[in-house]
Coordinates of C-alpha atoms in Angstrom, one line a residue:
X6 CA 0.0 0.0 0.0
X7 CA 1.6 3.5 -1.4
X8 CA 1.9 5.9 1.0
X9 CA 0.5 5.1 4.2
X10 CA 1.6 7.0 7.2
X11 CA 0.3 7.0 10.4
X12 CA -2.9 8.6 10.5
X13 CA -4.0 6.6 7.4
X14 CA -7.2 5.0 7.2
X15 CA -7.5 1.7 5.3
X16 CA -11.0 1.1 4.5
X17 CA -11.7 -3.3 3.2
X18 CA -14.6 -5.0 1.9
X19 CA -15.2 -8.7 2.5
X20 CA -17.9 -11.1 1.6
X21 CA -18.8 -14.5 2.8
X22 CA -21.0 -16.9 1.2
X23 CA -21.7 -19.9 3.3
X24 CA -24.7 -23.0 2.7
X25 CA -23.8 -23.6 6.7
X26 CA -27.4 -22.0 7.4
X27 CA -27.0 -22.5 11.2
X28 CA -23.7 -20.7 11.7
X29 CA -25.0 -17.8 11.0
X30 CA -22.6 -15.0 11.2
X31 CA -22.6 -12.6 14.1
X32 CA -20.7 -9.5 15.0
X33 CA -18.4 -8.3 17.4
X34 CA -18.6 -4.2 18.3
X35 CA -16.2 -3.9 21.1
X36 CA -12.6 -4.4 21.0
X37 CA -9.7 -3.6 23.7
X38 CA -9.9 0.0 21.2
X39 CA -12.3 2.3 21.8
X40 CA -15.0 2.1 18.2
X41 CA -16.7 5.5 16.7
X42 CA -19.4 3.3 15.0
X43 CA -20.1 -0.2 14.5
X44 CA -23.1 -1.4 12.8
X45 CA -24.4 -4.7 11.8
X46 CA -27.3 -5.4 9.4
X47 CA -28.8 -8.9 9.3
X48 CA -31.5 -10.1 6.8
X49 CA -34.1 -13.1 7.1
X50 CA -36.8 -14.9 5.5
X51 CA -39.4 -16.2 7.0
X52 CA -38.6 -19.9 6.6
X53 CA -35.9 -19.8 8.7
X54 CA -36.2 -18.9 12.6
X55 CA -32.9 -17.9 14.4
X56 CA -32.6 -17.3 18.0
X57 CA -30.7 -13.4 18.8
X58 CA -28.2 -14.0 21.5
X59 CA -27.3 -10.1 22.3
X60 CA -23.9 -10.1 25.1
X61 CA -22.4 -7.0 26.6
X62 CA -23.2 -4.4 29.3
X63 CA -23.3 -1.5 26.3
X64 CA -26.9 -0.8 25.0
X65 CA -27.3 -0.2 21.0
X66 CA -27.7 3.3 19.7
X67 CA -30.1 1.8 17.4
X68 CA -31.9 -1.3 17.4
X69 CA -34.6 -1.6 14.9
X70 CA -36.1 -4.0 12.5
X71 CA -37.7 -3.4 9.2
X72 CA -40.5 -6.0 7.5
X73 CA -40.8 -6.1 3.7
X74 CA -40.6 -9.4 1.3
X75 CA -38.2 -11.3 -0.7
X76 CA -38.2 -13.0 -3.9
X77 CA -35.9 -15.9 -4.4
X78 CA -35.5 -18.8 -7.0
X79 CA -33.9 -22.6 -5.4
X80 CA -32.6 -24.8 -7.6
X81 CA -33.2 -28.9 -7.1
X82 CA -30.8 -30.4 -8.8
X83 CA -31.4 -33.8 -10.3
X84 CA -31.5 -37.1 -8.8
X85 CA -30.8 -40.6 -10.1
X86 CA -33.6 -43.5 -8.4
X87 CA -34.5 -46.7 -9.2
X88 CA -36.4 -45.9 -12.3
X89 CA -34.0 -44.0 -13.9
X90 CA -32.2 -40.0 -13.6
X91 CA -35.2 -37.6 -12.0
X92 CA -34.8 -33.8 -13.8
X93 CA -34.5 -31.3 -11.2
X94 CA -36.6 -28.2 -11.1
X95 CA -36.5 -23.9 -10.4
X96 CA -39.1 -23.0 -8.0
X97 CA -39.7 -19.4 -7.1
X98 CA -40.9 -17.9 -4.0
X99 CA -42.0 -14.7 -2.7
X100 CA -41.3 -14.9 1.6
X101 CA -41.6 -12.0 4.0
X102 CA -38.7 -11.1 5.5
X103 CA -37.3 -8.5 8.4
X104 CA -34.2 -7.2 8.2
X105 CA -32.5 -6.4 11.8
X106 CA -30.4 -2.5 12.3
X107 CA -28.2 -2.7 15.4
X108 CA -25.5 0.2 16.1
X109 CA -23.7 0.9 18.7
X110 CA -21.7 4.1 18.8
X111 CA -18.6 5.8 20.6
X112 CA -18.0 2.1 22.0
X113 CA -15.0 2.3 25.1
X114 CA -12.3 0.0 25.0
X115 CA -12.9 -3.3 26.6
X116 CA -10.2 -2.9 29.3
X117 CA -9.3 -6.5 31.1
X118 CA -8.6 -6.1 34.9
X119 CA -7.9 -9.2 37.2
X120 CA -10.5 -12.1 38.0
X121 CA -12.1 -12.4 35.1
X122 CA -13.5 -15.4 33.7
X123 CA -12.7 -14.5 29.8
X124 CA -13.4 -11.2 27.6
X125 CA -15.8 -12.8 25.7
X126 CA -18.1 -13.8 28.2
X127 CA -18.5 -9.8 28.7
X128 CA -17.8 -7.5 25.2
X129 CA -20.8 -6.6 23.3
X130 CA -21.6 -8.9 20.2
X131 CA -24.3 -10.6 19.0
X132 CA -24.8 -14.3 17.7
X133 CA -27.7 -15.7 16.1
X134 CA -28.4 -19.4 16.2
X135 CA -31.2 -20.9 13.3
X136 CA -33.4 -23.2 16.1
X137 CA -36.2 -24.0 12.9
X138 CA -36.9 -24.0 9.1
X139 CA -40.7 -23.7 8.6
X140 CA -40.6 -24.4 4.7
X141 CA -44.2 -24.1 2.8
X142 CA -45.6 -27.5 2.2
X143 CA -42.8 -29.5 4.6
X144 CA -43.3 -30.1 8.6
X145 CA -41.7 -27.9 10.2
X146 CA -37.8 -29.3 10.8
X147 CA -36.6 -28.6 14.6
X148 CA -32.9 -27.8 14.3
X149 CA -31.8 -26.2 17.6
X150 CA -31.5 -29.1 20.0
X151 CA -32.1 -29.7 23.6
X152 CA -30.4 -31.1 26.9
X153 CA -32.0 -34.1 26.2
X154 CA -31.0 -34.3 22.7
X155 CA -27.5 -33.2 24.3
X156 CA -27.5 -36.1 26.5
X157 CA -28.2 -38.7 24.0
X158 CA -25.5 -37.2 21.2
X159 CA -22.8 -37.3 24.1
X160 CA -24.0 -41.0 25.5
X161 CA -23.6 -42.5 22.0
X162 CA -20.6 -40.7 21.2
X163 CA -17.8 -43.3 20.8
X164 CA -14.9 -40.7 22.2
X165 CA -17.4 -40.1 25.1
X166 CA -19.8 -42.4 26.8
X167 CA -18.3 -45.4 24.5
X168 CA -15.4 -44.9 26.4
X169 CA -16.7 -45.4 29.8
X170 CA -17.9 -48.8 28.6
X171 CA -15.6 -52.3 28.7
X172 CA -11.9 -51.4 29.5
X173 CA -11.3 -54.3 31.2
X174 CA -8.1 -54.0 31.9
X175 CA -8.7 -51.8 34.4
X176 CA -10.4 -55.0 36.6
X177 CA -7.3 -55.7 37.9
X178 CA -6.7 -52.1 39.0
X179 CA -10.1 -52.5 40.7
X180 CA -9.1 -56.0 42.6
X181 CA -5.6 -54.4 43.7
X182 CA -6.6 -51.1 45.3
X183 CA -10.2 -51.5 47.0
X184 CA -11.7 -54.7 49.4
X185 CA -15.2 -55.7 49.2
X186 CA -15.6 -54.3 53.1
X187 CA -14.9 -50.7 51.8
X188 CA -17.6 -48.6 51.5
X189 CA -18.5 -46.4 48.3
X190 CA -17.2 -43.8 49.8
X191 CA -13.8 -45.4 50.8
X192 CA -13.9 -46.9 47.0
X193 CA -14.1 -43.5 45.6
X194 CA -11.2 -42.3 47.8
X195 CA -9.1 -45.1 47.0
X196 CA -9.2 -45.4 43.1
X197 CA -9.5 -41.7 42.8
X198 CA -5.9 -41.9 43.8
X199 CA -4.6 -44.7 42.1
X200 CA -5.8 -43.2 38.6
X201 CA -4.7 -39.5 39.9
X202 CA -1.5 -40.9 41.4
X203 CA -0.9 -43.5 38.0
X204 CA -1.4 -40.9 35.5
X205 CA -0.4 -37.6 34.1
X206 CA -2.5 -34.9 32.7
X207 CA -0.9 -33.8 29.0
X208 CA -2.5 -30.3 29.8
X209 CA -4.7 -30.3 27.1
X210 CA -8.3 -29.6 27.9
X211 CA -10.8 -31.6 26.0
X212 CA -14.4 -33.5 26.3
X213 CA -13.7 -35.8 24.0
X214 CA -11.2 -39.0 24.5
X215 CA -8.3 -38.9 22.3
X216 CA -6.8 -42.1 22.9
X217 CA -7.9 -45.8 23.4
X218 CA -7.9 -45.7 27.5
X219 CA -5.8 -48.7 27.2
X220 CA -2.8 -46.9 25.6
X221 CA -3.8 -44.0 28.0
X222 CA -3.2 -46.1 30.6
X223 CA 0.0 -47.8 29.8
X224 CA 1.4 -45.0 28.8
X225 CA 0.5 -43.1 31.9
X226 CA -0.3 -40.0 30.3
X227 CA -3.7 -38.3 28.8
X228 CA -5.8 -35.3 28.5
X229 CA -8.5 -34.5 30.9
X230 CA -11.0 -36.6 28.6
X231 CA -9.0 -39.3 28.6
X232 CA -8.4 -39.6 32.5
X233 CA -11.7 -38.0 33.8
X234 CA -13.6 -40.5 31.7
X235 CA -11.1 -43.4 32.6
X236 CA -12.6 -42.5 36.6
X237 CA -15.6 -43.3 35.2
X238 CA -15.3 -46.4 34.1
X239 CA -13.0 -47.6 37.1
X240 CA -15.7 -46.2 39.3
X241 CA -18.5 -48.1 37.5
X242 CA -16.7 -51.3 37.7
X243 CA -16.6 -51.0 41.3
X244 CA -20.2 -51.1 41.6
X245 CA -20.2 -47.0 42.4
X246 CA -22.3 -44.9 40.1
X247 CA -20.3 -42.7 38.6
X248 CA -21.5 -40.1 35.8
X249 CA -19.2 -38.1 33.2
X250 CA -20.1 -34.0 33.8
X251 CA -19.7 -31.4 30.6
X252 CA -18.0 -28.2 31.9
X253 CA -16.8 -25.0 30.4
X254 CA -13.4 -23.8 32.0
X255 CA -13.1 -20.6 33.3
X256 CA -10.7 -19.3 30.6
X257 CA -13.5 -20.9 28.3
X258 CA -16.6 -18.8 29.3
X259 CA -19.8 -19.0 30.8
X260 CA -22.2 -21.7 29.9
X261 CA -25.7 -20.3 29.0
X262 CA -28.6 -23.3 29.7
X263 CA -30.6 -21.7 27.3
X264 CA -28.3 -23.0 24.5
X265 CA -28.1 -26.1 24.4
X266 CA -25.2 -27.0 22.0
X267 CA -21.5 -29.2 23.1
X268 CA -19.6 -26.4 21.8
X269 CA -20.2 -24.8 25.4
X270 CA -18.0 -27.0 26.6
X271 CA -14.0 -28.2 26.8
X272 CA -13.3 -30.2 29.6
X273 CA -15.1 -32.9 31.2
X274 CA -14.9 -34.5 35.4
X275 CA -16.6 -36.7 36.9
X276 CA -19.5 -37.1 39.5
X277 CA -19.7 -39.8 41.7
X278 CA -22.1 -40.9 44.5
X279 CA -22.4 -42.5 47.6
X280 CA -25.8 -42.6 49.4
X281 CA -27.9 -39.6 49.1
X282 CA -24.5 -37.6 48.3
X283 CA -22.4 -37.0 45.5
X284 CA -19.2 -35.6 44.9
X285 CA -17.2 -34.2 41.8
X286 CA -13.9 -35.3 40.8
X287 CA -11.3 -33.9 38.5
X288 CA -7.8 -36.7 38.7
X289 CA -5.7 -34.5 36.1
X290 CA -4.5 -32.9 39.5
X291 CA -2.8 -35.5 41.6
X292 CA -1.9 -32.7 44.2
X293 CA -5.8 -32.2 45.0
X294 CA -7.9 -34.4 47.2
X295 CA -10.9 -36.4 46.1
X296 CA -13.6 -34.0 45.9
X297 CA -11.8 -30.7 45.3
X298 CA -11.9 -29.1 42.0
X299 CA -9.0 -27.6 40.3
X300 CA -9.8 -23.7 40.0
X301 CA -9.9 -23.3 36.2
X302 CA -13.1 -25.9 36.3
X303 CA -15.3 -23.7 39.0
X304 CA -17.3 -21.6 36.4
X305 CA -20.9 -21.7 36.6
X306 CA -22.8 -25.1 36.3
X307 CA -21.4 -28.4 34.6
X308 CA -23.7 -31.2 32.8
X309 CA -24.6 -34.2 34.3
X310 CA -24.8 -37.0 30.9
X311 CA -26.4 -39.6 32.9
X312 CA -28.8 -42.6 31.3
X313 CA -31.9 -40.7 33.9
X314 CA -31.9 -37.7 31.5
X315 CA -29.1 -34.7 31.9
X316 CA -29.2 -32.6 34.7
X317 CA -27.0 -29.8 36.4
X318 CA -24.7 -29.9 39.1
X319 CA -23.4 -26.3 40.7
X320 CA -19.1 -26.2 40.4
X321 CA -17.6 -24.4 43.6
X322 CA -15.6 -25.3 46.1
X323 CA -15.3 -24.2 49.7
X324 CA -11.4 -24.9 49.3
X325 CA -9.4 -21.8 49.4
X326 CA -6.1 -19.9 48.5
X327 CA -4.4 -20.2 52.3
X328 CA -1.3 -19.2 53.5
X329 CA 0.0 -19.0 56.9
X330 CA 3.2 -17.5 57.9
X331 CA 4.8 -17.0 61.4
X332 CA 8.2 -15.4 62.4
X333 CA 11.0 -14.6 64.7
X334 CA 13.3 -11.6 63.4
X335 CA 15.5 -9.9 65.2
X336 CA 17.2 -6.1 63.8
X337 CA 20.6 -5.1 64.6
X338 CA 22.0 -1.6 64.6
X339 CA 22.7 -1.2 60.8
X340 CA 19.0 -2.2 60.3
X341 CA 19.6 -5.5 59.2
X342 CA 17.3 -8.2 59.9
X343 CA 18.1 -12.2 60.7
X344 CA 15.7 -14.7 61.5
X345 CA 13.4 -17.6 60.7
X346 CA 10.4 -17.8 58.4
X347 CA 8.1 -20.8 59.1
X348 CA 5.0 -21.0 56.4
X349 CA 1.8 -23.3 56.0
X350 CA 0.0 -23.6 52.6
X351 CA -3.3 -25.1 52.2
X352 CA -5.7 -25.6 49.2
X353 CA -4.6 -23.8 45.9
X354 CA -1.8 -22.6 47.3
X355 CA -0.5 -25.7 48.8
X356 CA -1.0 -27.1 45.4
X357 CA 0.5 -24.2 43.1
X358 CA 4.1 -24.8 45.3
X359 CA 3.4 -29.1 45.0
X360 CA 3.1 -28.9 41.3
X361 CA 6.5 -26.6 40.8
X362 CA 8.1 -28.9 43.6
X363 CA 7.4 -31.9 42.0
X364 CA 8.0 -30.6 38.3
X365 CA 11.5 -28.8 39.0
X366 CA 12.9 -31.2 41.8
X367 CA 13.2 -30.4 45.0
X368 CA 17.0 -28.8 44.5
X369 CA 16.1 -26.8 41.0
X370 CA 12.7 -25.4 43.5
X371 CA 15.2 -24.3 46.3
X372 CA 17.3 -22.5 43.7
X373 CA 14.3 -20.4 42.3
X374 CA 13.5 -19.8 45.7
X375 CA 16.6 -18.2 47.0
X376 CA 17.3 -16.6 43.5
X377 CA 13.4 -14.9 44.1
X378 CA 14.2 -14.1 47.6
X379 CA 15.5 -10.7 48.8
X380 CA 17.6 -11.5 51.2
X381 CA 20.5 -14.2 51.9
X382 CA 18.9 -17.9 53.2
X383 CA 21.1 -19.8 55.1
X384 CA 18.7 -22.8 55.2
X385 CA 15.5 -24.3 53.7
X386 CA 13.6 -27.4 54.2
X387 CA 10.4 -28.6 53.4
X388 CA 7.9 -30.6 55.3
X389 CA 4.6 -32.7 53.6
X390 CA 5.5 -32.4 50.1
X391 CA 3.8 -35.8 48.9
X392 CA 1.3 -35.6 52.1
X393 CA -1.5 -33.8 50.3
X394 CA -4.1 -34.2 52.8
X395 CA -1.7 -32.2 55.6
X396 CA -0.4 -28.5 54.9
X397 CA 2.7 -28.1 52.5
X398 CA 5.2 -26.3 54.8
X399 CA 7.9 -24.6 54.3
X400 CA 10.5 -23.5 57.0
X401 CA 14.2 -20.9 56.3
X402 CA 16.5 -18.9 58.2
X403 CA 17.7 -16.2 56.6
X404 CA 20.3 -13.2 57.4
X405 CA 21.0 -9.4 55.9
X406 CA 17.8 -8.3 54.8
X407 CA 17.8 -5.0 53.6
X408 CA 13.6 -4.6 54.9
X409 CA 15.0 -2.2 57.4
X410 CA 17.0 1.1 56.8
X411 CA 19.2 2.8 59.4
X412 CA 19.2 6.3 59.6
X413 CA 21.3 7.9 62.5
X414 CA 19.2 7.0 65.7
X415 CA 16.5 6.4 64.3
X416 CA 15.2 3.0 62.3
X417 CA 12.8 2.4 59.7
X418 CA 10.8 -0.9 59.4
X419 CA 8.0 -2.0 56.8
X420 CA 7.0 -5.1 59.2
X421 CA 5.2 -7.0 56.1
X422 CA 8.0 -9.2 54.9
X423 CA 5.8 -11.6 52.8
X424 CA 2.4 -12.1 51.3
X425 CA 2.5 -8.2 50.6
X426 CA 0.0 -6.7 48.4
X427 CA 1.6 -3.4 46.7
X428 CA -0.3 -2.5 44.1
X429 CA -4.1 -2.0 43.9
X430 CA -5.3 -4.7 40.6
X431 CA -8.2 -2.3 40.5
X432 CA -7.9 0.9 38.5
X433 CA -11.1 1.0 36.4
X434 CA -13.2 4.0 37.2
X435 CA -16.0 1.9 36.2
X436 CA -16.0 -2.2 35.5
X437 CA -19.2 -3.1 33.8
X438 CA -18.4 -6.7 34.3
X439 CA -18.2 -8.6 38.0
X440 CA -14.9 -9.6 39.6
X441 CA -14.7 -13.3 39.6
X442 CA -12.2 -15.1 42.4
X443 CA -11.4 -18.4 41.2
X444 CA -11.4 -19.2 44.9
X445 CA -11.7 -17.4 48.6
X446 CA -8.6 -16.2 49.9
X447 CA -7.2 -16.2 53.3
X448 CA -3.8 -14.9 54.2
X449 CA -2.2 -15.0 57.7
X450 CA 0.9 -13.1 58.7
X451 CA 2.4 -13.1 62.3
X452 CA 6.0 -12.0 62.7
X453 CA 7.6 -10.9 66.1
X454 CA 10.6 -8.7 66.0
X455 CA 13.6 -7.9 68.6
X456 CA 14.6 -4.9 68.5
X457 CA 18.1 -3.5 69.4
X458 CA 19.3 -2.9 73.0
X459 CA 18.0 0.8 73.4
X460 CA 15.6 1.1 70.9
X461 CA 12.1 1.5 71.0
X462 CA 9.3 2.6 69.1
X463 CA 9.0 6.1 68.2
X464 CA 6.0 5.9 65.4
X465 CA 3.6 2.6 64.7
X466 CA 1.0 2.8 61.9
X467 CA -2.7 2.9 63.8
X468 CA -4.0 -0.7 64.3
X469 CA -6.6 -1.5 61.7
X470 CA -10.0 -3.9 61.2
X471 CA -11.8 -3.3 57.9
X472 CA -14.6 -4.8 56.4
X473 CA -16.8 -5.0 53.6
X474 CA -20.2 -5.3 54.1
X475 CA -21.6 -9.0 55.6
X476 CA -17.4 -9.5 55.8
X477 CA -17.1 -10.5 51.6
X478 CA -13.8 -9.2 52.1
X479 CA -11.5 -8.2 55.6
X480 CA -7.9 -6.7 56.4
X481 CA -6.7 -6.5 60.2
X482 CA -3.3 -4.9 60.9
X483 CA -1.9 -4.8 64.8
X484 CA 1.3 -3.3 66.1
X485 CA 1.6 -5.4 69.2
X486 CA 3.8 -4.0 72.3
X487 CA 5.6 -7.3 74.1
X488 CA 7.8 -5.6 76.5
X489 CA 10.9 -3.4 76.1
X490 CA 12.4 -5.5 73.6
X491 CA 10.1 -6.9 71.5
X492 CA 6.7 -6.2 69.4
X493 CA 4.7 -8.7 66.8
X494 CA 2.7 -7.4 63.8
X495 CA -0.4 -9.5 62.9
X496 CA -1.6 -8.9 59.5
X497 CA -4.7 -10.7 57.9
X498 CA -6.1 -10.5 54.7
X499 CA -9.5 -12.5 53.6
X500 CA -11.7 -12.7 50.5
X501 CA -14.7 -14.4 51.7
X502 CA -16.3 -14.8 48.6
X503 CA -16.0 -15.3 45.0
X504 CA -18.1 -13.2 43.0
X505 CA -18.5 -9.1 43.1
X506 CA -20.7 -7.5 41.1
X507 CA -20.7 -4.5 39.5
X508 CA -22.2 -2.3 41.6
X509 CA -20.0 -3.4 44.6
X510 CA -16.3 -2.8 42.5
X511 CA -15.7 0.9 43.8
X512 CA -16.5 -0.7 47.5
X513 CA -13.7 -3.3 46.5
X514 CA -11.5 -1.3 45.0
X515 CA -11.4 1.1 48.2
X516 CA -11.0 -1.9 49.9
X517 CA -7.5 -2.7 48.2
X518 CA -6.4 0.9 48.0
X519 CA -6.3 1.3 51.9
X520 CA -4.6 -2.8 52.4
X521 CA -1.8 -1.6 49.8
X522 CA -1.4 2.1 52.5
X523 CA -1.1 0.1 55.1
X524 CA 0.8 -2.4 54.0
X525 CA 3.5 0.2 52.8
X526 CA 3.2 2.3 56.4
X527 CA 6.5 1.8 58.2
X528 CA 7.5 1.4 62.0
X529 CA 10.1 4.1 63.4
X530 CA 12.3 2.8 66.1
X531 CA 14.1 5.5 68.0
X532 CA 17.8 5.0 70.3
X533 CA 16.4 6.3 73.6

């Protein structure tokens, strides 16, 4: 292209001409630019019924439709039967026909902040899905399924519910791992973890098997398809009902029960129950315990394919992001701190440190460690790396931290060593979309310093308890005298729930502002 220069506006045009009737094409009008004008014109007939699936938190400028008629010719072409070569024919028809306006104009930027699902579950665009073709003189031809429908295509499928079926190789894995005294629940426990413990998720998220669960198996490696659905089957042979569950995964989108098409979801677990209970599975992560979800597969609702019809099943977990940290530190004249650092993770955050343990080796993970660290660690040692039902702890000594600066008499500390927070993720004067937490969060912080012989505190930032309303979200912050020579800080920092709408973000994002103030508040310590 001659001459373009910044500034230059490149106008295109583009037509597509598809006989795939029931991918109709939509349109997209937001982008991560902002968008002057963006307009879409769609055109129908009669005949053919689509359902108008409008997304986004932007309303259209203009939104109108206009009725008038169509006159069209189809072409049958010929066929060849038993009697010989049929001619075809040219029919032509007159249908009524509406033809849909939508504009929206001076469209922001979709700006993507933390804890969010995916973009597209939240920019404006419409889709439009053909659910029946009414043709004169022919019954009217349903195309847009139902769960039902859903639920029969995915039980007949040969890379889905065919693959929950036979297998019998894994007999012997049943007659090895569980008794016939154990109870369904004990059975679920126990061969959850032989097929989590035996095999190795590939990463790839899928719904669909890839392999023969044979090779799966003997090769010890799958995607979640082939492991979740492998569960299954294990499960069934051992007389416990288990059920495969469609999901969508969080970077996936939102499922919407009003459309009921498989190319919702990705990713597939499994639901298995005992009694009157049941409980969901996912064995691509052997770090997690039977019954905890990884966080990418808590989104909304999954699908129950089940021979008693589909049904739904909510996908949360009361399992949260937990750390715990306690500590002895003691500051010397120059402002230099030495110590020990003792820390307990649970739930995500037990299994974010087991998965890079595991992966890099216990002597590569200490090397990243001290390499990340800001100060020198004389030693480091780990405690209930392969225990996953215990916390994964984590235990250093460490010497010349530079957390504390010397100035004259006087000494200036930011307590908050770890699990710091110094940067509000909230900067949006506005979200239009809700903040989604993969999982609550719960962060515990207790150090106790001694201070140098003659020193005591000067300034202290003011003790704090904050709270959102019905406690979705709480910070507490406490200088704590403990004689002459020593004082503890106790710092807390909870997100009791997963999902904030819009209307509570400036709330939230006040919230943060004020943890990340007194977070960076420092402790003067004056030579008396």
């Amino acid at each position: 292209m001659p001459n373009v220069q910044v500034g230059s506006i490149i106008e295109y045009t583009y037509e597509i001409t598809s006989d795939f009737l029931f991918n109709y094409q939509g349109w997209q009008f937001q982008y991560d630019i902002p968008v002057v004008w963006s307009e879409y014109r769609a055109k129908f007939i009669e005949y053919y019924h689509y359902n108008r699936d409008f997304q986004g938190y932007l309303a259209p400028t203009i939104n109108e439709t206009t009725r008038g008629s169509q006159s069209f010719t189809v072409h049958t072409s010929a066929e060849i039967t038993m009697n010989g070569r049929q001619s075809g024919s040219i029919d032509t028809y007159t249908a009524q026909s509406s033809e849909e306006r939508l504009v929206l104009q001076d469209i922001p930027a979709f700006i993507e902040e933390p804890n969010l699902t995916t973009v597209r579950d939240y920019i404006s665009m419409v889709n439009y899905e053909l659910e029946y073709i009414d043709w004169p003189g022919k019954p009217i031809k349903r195309v847009r399924g139902n769960w039902e429908s859903v639920n029969k295509e995915m039980k007949d499928n040969t890379y889905f519910g065919g693959r929950t079926k036979g297998n019998l190789f894994l007999n012997s894995v049943v007659d090895e791992t569980i008794s016939e005294s154990d109870s369904d629940q004990e059975k679920i426990e126990k061969l959850f973890i032989a097929i989590s413990q035996h095999m190795n998720w590939d990463g790839s998220n899928s719904k669909y098997a890839r392999y023969n669960l044979k090779q799966a198996y003997d090769e010890g490696k799958g995607s979640s398809a082939d492991i979740n659905l492998m569960l299954v089957s294990i499960l069934n042979k051992a007389d416990v009902k288990a059920e495969p569950v469609l999901i969508s995964t969080r970077n996936h989108g939102m499922v919407k029960e009003f459309k009921a098409v498989t190319s919702q979801f990705n990713y597939v677990i499994c639901k298995a129950s005992f009694g009157d209970k049941y409980v969901l599975l996912d064995a691509t992560e052997k770090y997690l315990g039977p019954g905890v979800l990884p966080e990418r597969c808590l989104n909304g609702k999954g699908l129950v394919i089940s021979d008693n019809g589909p049904s739904w099943v909510e996908l949360s977990s009361n399992v949260k992001r937990q750390a715990k940290v306690s500590c002895l530190i003691s500051i010397n004249d120059n402002g230099e701190l030495n110590g020990n650092i003792n820390s307990a993770y649970d739930g995500y955050s037990a299994l974010k440190l087991r998965k890079s343990y595991f992966t890099k080796g216990e002597e590569s993970f200490k090397e990243d460690l001290m390499d990340y660290a800001e100060w020198n660690i004389d030693s480091l040692a780990f405690k209930n790396a392969s225990n996953i039902s215990e916390s994964f702890e984590q235990s250093l000594t460490f010497s010349n931290a530079k957390n504390a600066e010397a100035m004259g008499s006087l000494i200036y500390l930011n307590p908050v060593l770890m699990n710091q927070i110094n940067e509000n993720p909230y900067k949006l004067e506005e979200r239009v979309y809700p903040v989604s937490y993969p999982s609550m969060i719960s962060k515990d912080y207790y150090v106790t310093f001694e201070i140098p012989e003659g020193y005591v505190i000067d300034e202290k930032p003011e003790d704090t308890n904050m709270m959102m309303p019905n406690r979705s979200a709480q910070f507490v912050y406490r200088i704590i005298p403990m004689g002459t020579d020593k004082f503890a800080v106790l710092c807390q920092f909870k997100i009791n729930k997963t999902m904030f709408v819009q209307e509570e973000y400036p709330y939230l994002k006040a919230f943060y502002a004020q943890v990340v103030d007194k977070m960076n508040e420092q402790i003067v310590l004056k030579k008396s």
